Short mmCIF file of C-alpha atoms in Angstrom, two decimals:
data_model
loop_
_atom_site.label_atom_id
_atom_site.label_comp_id
_atom_site.label_asym_id
_atom_site.label_seq_id
_atom_site.Cartn_x
_atom_site.Cartn_y
_atom_site.Cartn_z
CA MET A 38 -13.40 -40.89 42.92
CA PRO A 39 -15.35 -42.16 39.83
CA GLU A 40 -14.03 -45.51 38.59
CA PRO A 41 -12.80 -44.24 35.13
CA ARG A 42 -10.71 -41.49 36.72
CA ARG A 43 -9.39 -43.91 39.35
CA ALA A 44 -8.34 -46.34 36.59
CA LEU A 45 -6.53 -43.54 34.74
CA LEU A 46 -4.74 -42.39 37.89
CA LEU A 47 -3.59 -45.93 38.72
CA ALA A 48 -2.35 -46.42 35.16
CA LEU A 49 -0.39 -43.17 35.27
CA LEU A 50 1.15 -44.08 38.64
CA ALA A 51 2.36 -47.34 37.11
CA LEU A 52 4.50 -45.49 34.53
CA PRO A 53 8.28 -45.38 35.03
CA LEU A 54 9.52 -42.58 37.28
CA ALA A 55 12.83 -40.73 36.95
CA GLY A 56 15.00 -41.12 40.05
CA GLY A 57 12.03 -42.49 41.96
CA ALA A 58 10.47 -39.03 42.17
CA HIS A 59 9.89 -37.59 38.71
CA ALA A 60 8.23 -39.10 35.64
CA SER A 61 10.07 -39.49 32.36
CA PRO A 62 9.64 -36.77 29.69
CA ALA A 63 7.21 -39.06 27.85
CA THR A 64 5.11 -39.53 30.97
CA ASP A 65 5.16 -35.82 31.81
CA LEU A 66 3.82 -35.08 28.35
CA TYR A 67 1.20 -37.82 28.43
CA SER A 68 -0.02 -36.82 31.90
CA ALA A 69 -0.28 -33.12 31.04
CA ALA A 70 -2.22 -33.76 27.82
CA THR A 71 -4.65 -36.35 29.21
CA ARG A 72 -5.29 -34.26 32.31
CA ALA A 73 -6.17 -31.25 30.14
CA VAL A 74 -8.56 -33.28 27.99
CA ASN A 75 -10.26 -34.75 31.06
CA ASP A 76 -10.67 -31.27 32.51
CA SER A 77 -11.74 -29.36 29.39
CA TYR A 78 -13.08 -31.61 26.61
CA TYR A 79 -16.54 -30.78 25.29
CA GLY A 80 -16.96 -32.18 21.82
CA TRP A 81 -19.01 -34.82 20.03
CA ALA A 82 -16.88 -37.93 20.69
CA THR A 83 -18.79 -40.61 22.60
CA ARG A 84 -15.99 -42.86 23.89
CA ASN A 85 -15.06 -42.71 27.57
CA PHE A 86 -11.80 -40.76 27.45
CA SER A 87 -10.69 -41.60 30.99
CA LEU A 88 -10.90 -45.34 30.40
CA LEU A 89 -9.23 -45.03 27.01
CA ALA A 90 -6.42 -42.90 28.46
CA GLY A 91 -5.84 -45.57 31.10
CA GLU A 92 -5.45 -48.23 28.39
CA TYR A 93 -2.94 -46.13 26.46
CA ALA A 94 -1.05 -45.24 29.63
CA GLN A 95 -0.28 -48.95 29.93
CA LYS A 96 0.86 -49.00 26.30
CA LEU A 97 3.11 -46.02 27.00
CA SER A 98 4.56 -47.87 29.98
CA GLU A 99 5.39 -50.84 27.76
CA ARG A 100 6.98 -48.67 25.07
CA CYS A 101 9.00 -46.76 27.66
CA ALA A 102 10.29 -49.87 29.43
CA PRO A 103 13.55 -50.09 27.38
CA GLN A 104 14.36 -46.39 27.96
CA GLY A 105 13.23 -46.21 31.58
CA ASP A 106 13.25 -42.71 33.04
CA ALA A 107 14.88 -41.40 29.83
CA CYS A 108 11.78 -42.20 27.76
CA ASP A 109 11.56 -39.21 25.45
CA TYR A 110 8.89 -36.74 24.42
CA ALA A 111 8.67 -38.24 20.92
CA THR A 112 7.47 -41.53 22.40
CA GLY A 113 4.87 -39.71 24.49
CA ARG A 114 3.65 -37.79 21.42
CA ALA A 115 3.38 -41.00 19.41
CA VAL A 116 1.24 -42.72 22.04
CA LEU A 117 -0.90 -39.59 22.45
CA GLY A 118 -1.45 -39.62 18.69
CA ASP A 119 -2.68 -43.20 18.90
CA LEU A 120 -4.89 -42.34 21.88
CA PHE A 121 -6.53 -39.38 20.18
CA GLY A 122 -6.99 -41.42 17.00
CA ALA A 123 -8.88 -44.03 19.00
CA PHE A 124 -10.90 -41.34 20.79
CA GLY A 125 -12.31 -40.24 17.45
CA ASP A 126 -12.15 -36.43 17.55
CA ASP A 127 -9.66 -35.12 14.99
CA HIS A 128 -9.91 -31.65 16.51
CA THR A 129 -8.21 -32.90 19.69
CA ASN A 130 -4.55 -33.53 18.90
CA VAL A 131 -0.96 -32.68 19.78
CA ARG A 132 1.52 -30.61 17.79
CA ASP A 133 5.27 -30.86 18.20
CA PRO A 134 7.38 -27.80 19.09
CA GLU A 135 7.93 -26.92 15.42
CA GLY A 136 4.20 -27.01 14.70
CA ALA A 137 3.52 -24.98 17.85
CA GLU A 138 6.08 -22.35 16.89
CA ARG A 139 4.62 -22.05 13.39
CA LEU A 140 1.14 -21.62 14.87
CA ARG A 141 2.42 -18.84 17.16
CA GLU A 142 4.24 -17.08 14.33
CA ILE A 143 1.21 -17.03 12.05
CA SER A 144 -1.27 -16.11 14.79
CA GLN A 145 0.88 -13.20 15.96
CA ASN A 146 2.04 -12.24 12.47
CA LEU A 147 5.69 -12.31 13.53
CA ALA A 148 8.57 -11.46 11.19
CA VAL A 149 10.55 -14.67 10.59
CA GLN A 150 12.93 -16.20 8.07
CA ARG A 151 10.81 -17.51 5.17
CA THR A 152 11.03 -18.29 1.49
CA GLY A 153 7.34 -17.47 0.94
CA LEU A 154 6.26 -21.04 0.19
CA ARG A 155 3.54 -22.99 1.97
CA THR A 156 3.51 -26.70 1.20
CA VAL A 157 1.67 -29.94 1.87
CA ARG A 158 2.80 -33.53 1.42
CA ALA A 159 1.85 -35.11 -1.91
CA GLU A 160 2.97 -38.17 -3.80
CA GLY A 161 6.27 -37.27 -5.45
CA GLY A 162 7.13 -34.24 -3.34
CA LEU A 163 5.94 -31.21 -1.44
CA LEU A 164 3.09 -29.51 -3.29
CA VAL A 165 3.29 -25.71 -3.23
CA VAL A 166 -0.16 -24.47 -2.20
CA SER A 167 0.61 -20.77 -1.83
CA VAL A 168 3.36 -18.32 -2.74
CA THR A 169 3.64 -15.07 -0.77
CA PRO A 170 3.67 -11.96 -3.00
CA GLY A 171 7.07 -10.25 -3.03
CA SER A 172 8.84 -13.19 -1.41
CA PRO A 173 12.10 -14.88 -2.48
CA ALA A 174 10.00 -17.74 -3.87
CA GLU A 175 7.91 -15.45 -6.06
CA ARG A 176 11.00 -13.60 -7.28
CA ALA A 177 12.56 -16.95 -8.21
CA GLY A 178 9.51 -17.73 -10.36
CA LEU A 179 7.93 -20.43 -8.20
CA ARG A 180 4.20 -20.89 -8.63
CA ARG A 181 1.28 -22.45 -6.86
CA PHE A 182 1.10 -26.20 -7.57
CA ASP A 183 4.79 -26.60 -8.36
CA LEU A 184 6.07 -29.87 -6.88
CA LEU A 185 9.30 -29.89 -4.85
CA GLY A 186 10.79 -33.33 -5.41
CA THR A 187 13.83 -32.82 -3.19
CA VAL A 188 14.74 -30.24 -0.57
CA GLY A 189 18.35 -29.85 0.51
CA GLY A 190 19.25 -33.03 -1.35
CA GLN A 191 16.64 -35.14 0.48
CA ALA A 192 13.41 -36.63 -0.86
CA ALA A 193 10.34 -34.59 0.07
CA GLY A 194 6.61 -35.16 0.52
CA ARG A 195 5.61 -38.77 -0.02
CA GLN A 196 7.43 -41.34 -2.06
CA GLY A 197 5.72 -44.66 -2.85
CA GLY A 198 2.96 -43.93 -0.36
CA GLN A 199 5.41 -43.38 2.53
CA ASN A 200 6.39 -40.09 4.15
CA ALA A 201 9.74 -38.90 2.81
CA PRO A 202 12.36 -37.29 5.12
CA VAL A 203 11.26 -33.70 4.38
CA GLY A 204 7.72 -32.64 5.23
CA PRO A 205 6.16 -29.19 5.64
CA ASN A 206 7.45 -28.74 9.21
CA ASP A 207 10.96 -29.82 8.17
CA PHE A 208 10.85 -27.27 5.36
CA VAL A 209 9.85 -24.53 7.82
CA ARG A 210 12.72 -25.57 10.09
CA LEU A 211 15.14 -25.15 7.19
CA GLU A 212 13.66 -21.74 6.40
CA ARG A 213 14.06 -20.62 9.99
CA ALA A 214 17.77 -21.51 9.89
CA GLY A 215 18.16 -18.82 7.21
CA ALA A 216 20.69 -20.67 5.02
CA PRO A 217 20.18 -21.13 1.24
CA ILE A 218 17.92 -24.09 0.42
CA GLU A 219 18.38 -26.10 -2.76
CA LEU A 220 15.17 -27.39 -4.37
CA THR A 221 14.32 -29.53 -7.37
CA VAL A 222 11.11 -28.24 -8.94
CA GLN A 223 8.71 -30.11 -11.21
CA ARG A 224 6.20 -28.09 -13.21
CA ALA A 225 3.73 -29.03 -15.89
CA GLY A 226 5.18 -28.67 -19.38
CA ALA A 227 8.71 -27.89 -18.18
CA PRO A 228 11.83 -29.94 -17.48
CA GLU A 229 12.79 -30.41 -13.84
CA GLN A 230 14.86 -27.50 -12.59
CA THR A 231 17.08 -26.90 -9.59
CA LEU A 232 16.73 -23.64 -7.67
CA THR A 233 18.37 -22.21 -4.61
CA LEU A 234 16.20 -20.06 -2.35
CA THR A 235 17.61 -17.89 0.41
CA PRO A 236 15.03 -17.10 3.12
CA ALA A 237 14.32 -13.46 3.95
CA ARG A 238 12.64 -11.86 6.93
CA LEU A 239 8.91 -11.85 6.12
CA GLN A 240 5.66 -11.76 8.03
CA ALA A 241 4.79 -15.33 8.96
CA ARG A 242 1.18 -15.21 7.84
CA ASP A 243 -0.13 -16.12 4.40
CA VAL A 244 -2.58 -13.59 2.98
CA PRO A 245 -5.54 -14.09 0.62
CA THR A 246 -4.48 -13.52 -2.99
CA LEU A 247 -6.56 -12.64 -6.06
CA SER A 248 -6.15 -14.10 -9.54
CA TRP A 249 -8.40 -14.41 -12.58
CA ALA A 250 -9.81 -17.37 -14.51
CA GLY A 251 -12.57 -18.32 -16.94
CA ALA A 252 -12.81 -18.10 -20.69
CA ASP A 253 -13.58 -14.38 -20.40
CA GLY A 254 -11.05 -13.77 -17.63
CA LYS A 255 -13.80 -12.37 -15.42
CA VAL A 256 -13.96 -15.04 -12.70
CA ALA A 257 -12.16 -13.79 -9.59
CA VAL A 258 -10.32 -16.58 -7.73
CA ILE A 259 -9.31 -15.83 -4.14
CA ASP A 260 -6.93 -18.31 -2.57
CA PHE A 261 -7.66 -18.07 1.17
CA PRO A 262 -4.86 -19.97 3.00
CA THR A 263 -5.80 -19.57 6.69
CA PHE A 264 -8.10 -17.82 9.15
CA LEU A 265 -5.38 -17.61 11.82
CA PRO A 266 -4.32 -13.93 11.53
CA ASP A 267 -6.61 -11.50 13.34
CA ASP A 268 -7.13 -9.46 10.16
CA SER A 269 -7.72 -12.34 7.74
CA ALA A 270 -11.40 -11.39 7.21
CA ARG A 271 -10.41 -7.80 6.50
CA GLN A 272 -7.78 -8.96 4.02
CA PHE A 273 -10.33 -11.22 2.33
CA LEU A 274 -12.95 -8.47 2.13
CA ALA A 275 -10.36 -6.18 0.51
CA ARG A 276 -9.73 -8.81 -2.21
CA VAL A 277 -13.49 -9.19 -2.77
CA ARG A 278 -13.87 -5.41 -3.15
CA GLU A 279 -10.90 -5.37 -5.52
CA ALA A 280 -12.54 -8.08 -7.64
CA GLN A 281 -15.81 -6.15 -7.74
CA ALA A 282 -14.04 -2.96 -8.77
CA ALA A 283 -12.37 -4.84 -11.62
CA GLY A 284 -15.73 -6.12 -12.93
CA ALA A 285 -15.73 -9.74 -11.73
CA ARG A 286 -18.84 -11.58 -12.88
CA ALA A 287 -18.30 -14.57 -10.57
CA LEU A 288 -16.26 -15.42 -7.47
CA VAL A 289 -14.34 -18.58 -6.53
CA VAL A 290 -13.02 -18.92 -2.96
CA ASP A 291 -10.34 -21.60 -2.75
CA LEU A 292 -10.24 -23.24 0.70
CA ARG A 293 -8.72 -26.57 -0.36
CA TYR A 294 -5.65 -26.04 1.84
CA ASN A 295 -7.19 -23.90 4.58
CA GLY A 296 -7.04 -25.73 7.91
CA GLY A 297 -9.02 -23.16 9.89
CA GLY A 298 -8.17 -20.51 12.44
CA SER A 299 -10.09 -17.89 14.41
CA LEU A 300 -13.86 -18.29 14.64
CA ASN A 301 -14.55 -14.57 14.60
CA GLN A 302 -12.50 -14.29 11.39
CA CYS A 303 -14.19 -17.09 9.43
CA VAL A 304 -17.66 -16.01 10.57
CA ALA A 305 -16.91 -12.43 9.51
CA ALA A 306 -15.50 -13.55 6.15
CA ALA A 307 -18.49 -15.81 5.41
CA SER A 308 -20.83 -12.86 5.90
CA ILE A 309 -19.95 -11.52 2.44
CA TYR A 310 -22.76 -13.91 1.45
CA GLY A 311 -25.23 -12.63 4.06
CA PRO A 312 -25.66 -12.25 7.83
CA VAL A 313 -24.04 -15.06 9.86
CA ILE A 314 -25.00 -16.15 13.36
CA TYR A 315 -22.82 -18.95 14.77
CA LYS A 316 -23.66 -20.24 18.24
CA THR A 317 -21.40 -22.20 20.56
CA GLN A 318 -22.01 -24.28 23.64
CA PHE A 319 -19.32 -25.03 26.24
CA ARG A 320 -19.49 -27.31 29.27
CA VAL A 321 -20.93 -24.28 31.04
CA GLY A 322 -22.54 -21.48 29.04
CA GLY A 323 -22.01 -20.44 25.46
CA TYR A 324 -21.17 -17.61 23.10
CA THR A 325 -22.49 -16.31 19.78
CA TYR A 326 -20.23 -15.12 16.94
CA THR A 327 -21.74 -12.88 14.29
CA GLY A 328 -20.72 -11.54 10.90
CA LEU A 329 -22.26 -8.81 8.76
CA ASP A 330 -21.11 -7.33 5.44
CA GLY A 331 -17.80 -9.22 5.57
CA GLU A 332 -16.86 -7.93 9.03
CA GLU A 333 -17.45 -8.90 12.64
CA GLY A 334 -21.03 -7.97 13.46
CA ARG A 335 -22.88 -6.91 16.55
CA TYR A 336 -25.49 -9.43 17.61
CA LEU A 337 -28.66 -7.33 17.38
CA ASP A 338 -27.58 -5.66 14.13
CA THR A 339 -26.93 -9.09 12.61
CA LEU A 340 -30.10 -10.64 14.02
CA PHE A 341 -32.32 -7.98 12.47
CA ALA A 342 -30.40 -7.52 9.20
CA ALA A 343 -32.23 -8.41 5.99
CA PRO A 344 -31.36 -11.97 4.88
CA ASP A 345 -30.29 -10.65 1.48
CA GLN A 346 -27.94 -8.02 2.91
CA ARG A 347 -24.65 -9.10 1.39
CA VAL A 348 -21.37 -7.88 -0.11
CA TRP A 349 -21.20 -10.42 -2.92
CA THR A 350 -24.40 -10.80 -4.92
CA GLY A 351 -23.17 -12.67 -8.01
CA PRO A 352 -22.61 -16.38 -8.62
CA SER A 353 -19.96 -18.00 -6.46
CA ALA A 354 -18.23 -21.32 -5.80
CA VAL A 355 -16.15 -22.53 -2.86
CA LEU A 356 -13.41 -25.12 -3.49
CA VAL A 357 -12.92 -27.69 -0.72
CA GLY A 358 -11.08 -30.96 -0.10
CA PRO A 359 -9.67 -33.25 2.60
CA ASN A 360 -7.35 -30.48 3.84
CA THR A 361 -10.29 -28.09 4.36
CA ALA A 362 -10.90 -28.14 8.11
CA SER A 363 -12.42 -26.46 11.13
CA CYS A 364 -13.10 -22.77 10.48
CA ALA A 365 -12.77 -23.30 6.73
CA GLU A 366 -15.62 -25.80 7.00
CA VAL A 367 -17.66 -23.23 8.92
CA PHE A 368 -17.12 -20.69 6.11
CA SER A 369 -18.13 -23.32 3.53
CA VAL A 370 -21.33 -24.26 5.37
CA TYR A 371 -22.56 -20.67 5.56
CA ALA A 372 -21.54 -19.95 1.96
CA GLN A 373 -23.40 -23.08 0.82
CA ARG A 374 -26.51 -22.13 2.78
CA ALA A 375 -26.44 -18.72 1.12
CA GLY A 376 -26.41 -20.26 -2.37
CA ALA A 377 -22.71 -20.59 -3.22
CA ARG A 378 -21.85 -23.88 -4.94
CA VAL A 379 -19.35 -26.04 -3.03
CA VAL A 380 -17.08 -27.94 -5.41
CA GLY A 381 -14.40 -30.56 -4.73
CA GLU A 382 -14.13 -33.35 -2.17
CA THR A 383 -15.64 -33.96 1.25
CA THR A 384 -13.92 -31.91 3.94
CA ARG A 385 -11.89 -33.06 6.96
CA GLY A 386 -14.83 -33.34 9.35
CA VAL A 387 -14.25 -31.06 12.35
CA GLY A 388 -16.52 -28.19 11.34
CA ASN A 389 -19.00 -28.72 14.20
CA SER A 390 -16.63 -27.91 17.07
CA GLY A 391 -13.88 -25.57 18.22
CA VAL A 392 -10.64 -25.83 20.19
CA VAL A 393 -8.34 -24.00 22.54
CA PHE A 394 -4.58 -24.49 22.59
CA GLN A 395 -2.67 -25.40 25.73
CA ASN A 396 1.12 -25.46 26.12
CA LEU A 397 2.81 -28.80 26.75
CA PRO A 398 6.07 -29.60 28.57
CA ASP A 399 7.95 -30.39 25.34
CA GLY A 400 7.26 -26.92 23.86
CA GLY A 401 4.43 -28.27 21.73
CA VAL A 402 0.73 -27.57 22.11
CA LEU A 403 -2.42 -29.55 22.73
CA ALA A 404 -5.52 -28.65 20.74
CA VAL A 405 -8.49 -29.72 22.85
CA THR A 406 -12.11 -29.47 21.70
CA VAL A 407 -14.04 -27.24 24.10
CA LEU A 408 -17.16 -26.20 22.19
CA ARG A 409 -19.94 -27.55 20.06
CA ALA A 410 -21.23 -25.48 17.15
CA TYR A 411 -24.80 -24.58 16.21
CA GLY A 412 -26.48 -22.47 13.57
CA ARG A 413 -28.97 -19.65 13.94
CA ASP A 414 -31.74 -22.25 14.27
CA ASP A 415 -29.98 -23.91 17.25
CA GLN A 416 -29.37 -27.06 15.20
CA PRO A 417 -25.83 -28.55 15.28
CA LEU A 418 -23.65 -27.61 12.34
CA PRO A 419 -22.68 -30.55 10.10
CA GLU A 420 -19.52 -32.42 10.98
CA ARG A 421 -18.20 -32.06 7.44
CA VAL A 422 -19.14 -30.35 4.19
CA THR A 423 -20.34 -32.44 1.27
CA PRO A 424 -19.77 -30.74 -2.10
CA ASP A 425 -22.69 -29.85 -4.32
CA LEU A 426 -20.47 -30.97 -7.19
CA ALA A 427 -17.96 -33.76 -6.57
CA ALA A 428 -14.65 -33.06 -8.31
CA PRO A 429 -11.74 -35.16 -7.09
CA SER A 430 -8.33 -33.53 -7.21
CA ASP A 431 -6.01 -35.04 -9.85
CA LEU A 432 -2.39 -34.55 -8.81
CA ASN A 433 -1.06 -35.90 -12.12
CA ALA A 434 -3.19 -33.51 -14.13
CA LEU A 435 -2.14 -30.66 -11.86
CA THR A 436 1.61 -31.25 -11.89
CA MET A 437 2.09 -32.91 -15.29
CA ARG A 438 -0.44 -31.06 -17.47
CA GLY A 439 -1.11 -27.91 -15.46
CA GLU A 440 -4.81 -28.79 -15.32
CA ASP A 441 -6.67 -27.90 -12.11
CA THR A 442 -9.62 -30.28 -12.38
CA VAL A 443 -11.39 -28.88 -9.30
CA LEU A 444 -11.18 -25.26 -10.43
CA ASN A 445 -12.26 -26.28 -13.94
CA ALA A 446 -15.34 -28.00 -12.51
CA ALA A 447 -16.22 -24.80 -10.64
CA LEU A 448 -15.72 -22.71 -13.77
CA GLY A 449 -18.15 -25.00 -15.55
CA VAL A 450 -20.76 -24.32 -12.86
CA LEU A 451 -20.13 -20.59 -13.09
CA ALA A 452 -20.08 -20.33 -16.88
CA PRO A 453 -22.52 -17.72 -18.17
CA ALA A 454 -25.71 -19.17 -19.56
CA ALA A 455 -25.83 -19.40 -23.32
CA PRO A 456 -28.19 -16.82 -24.85
CA VAL A 457 -31.52 -18.18 -26.00
CA PRO A 458 -31.96 -17.80 -29.79
CA ALA A 459 -34.59 -15.21 -30.70
CA ALA A 460 -36.73 -17.81 -32.50
CA GLN A 461 -37.14 -19.75 -29.21
CA LYS A 462 -38.13 -16.75 -27.06
#
């Protein structure tokens, strides 16, 4: 047995056992996750995972000592989080049962109790990053970039730099219960208001939505929340066609809060800008994903397509930020290479790899990196996307003045050129 694996095994055997025969819940979780990473990992991290897992197994043993064989799953998840942080691959991580259930609901487009809001933590509350058309939230008048200061009487988001009691997963848990939820809502230019939302049975996924911006109202803005559903590229292409039919002169694709999803979907969606060939390498073998005309392509058709064969031919910008990850980074890379301007902040940094999900004993899931990503030229894709135009997000401007500084920067890039006076021609 190689020394690193032997060290890991000895460390795991040293953990407390329940009744002398079974490991504690924390140890069960830790063992299952580390075993899966040892067996499947194929990413870009360079640290020796087996040795590192042995070190953190000892730390888990120390943390579990007071609880003994009752050491709980939460403790195992916490130590796994520290381990994966030290390993240095953000794509490899654990999600608790609530996060796993949400992933399943969106991926399978299940009908669940929802208000229609998708949120992220922000200073001062939960920031609303999408509102589902026709949902209870939309009917109540809630809008993108409203800030939920409290949820159910408890502080939400982040307060003073610390996580408040209610985060996005806690909000989803409240939605799933189906009871009315009381919210305090802060919006630019309006006094704080209190609303009560009653969840309704809706499809779990969030769909791309189209709105309009620009001084002439002719810049189509498509908020693309996730690539998880298996028809997300088709939904996106429909919004692009809708924008074209309405006479859009420019296109903005907002991926600031898109954490990724299915590779075939993001590759297909990115091909509105031209043919896309995305190559992967696993421990053994590889696979090539292709996109053509905004849909999943066949390899030879895509390979021999004209480079300028595209759905969208006008100016375009893609909005990105720290919450733009994985497949959303893949979309951004191919859009940028095709000439779209990327505007915002540097992305999360997992765009050069892909994961599979494995079930864990606590009902959660492990995301483990199993592939490395390459372009048509067989060169590795970049780890993260650097904007062509840096435009930091300003939460105060967004929530207090209603000013979206990132979108405004993109609109400046996409503004029509001023006509040249006749005397200068």
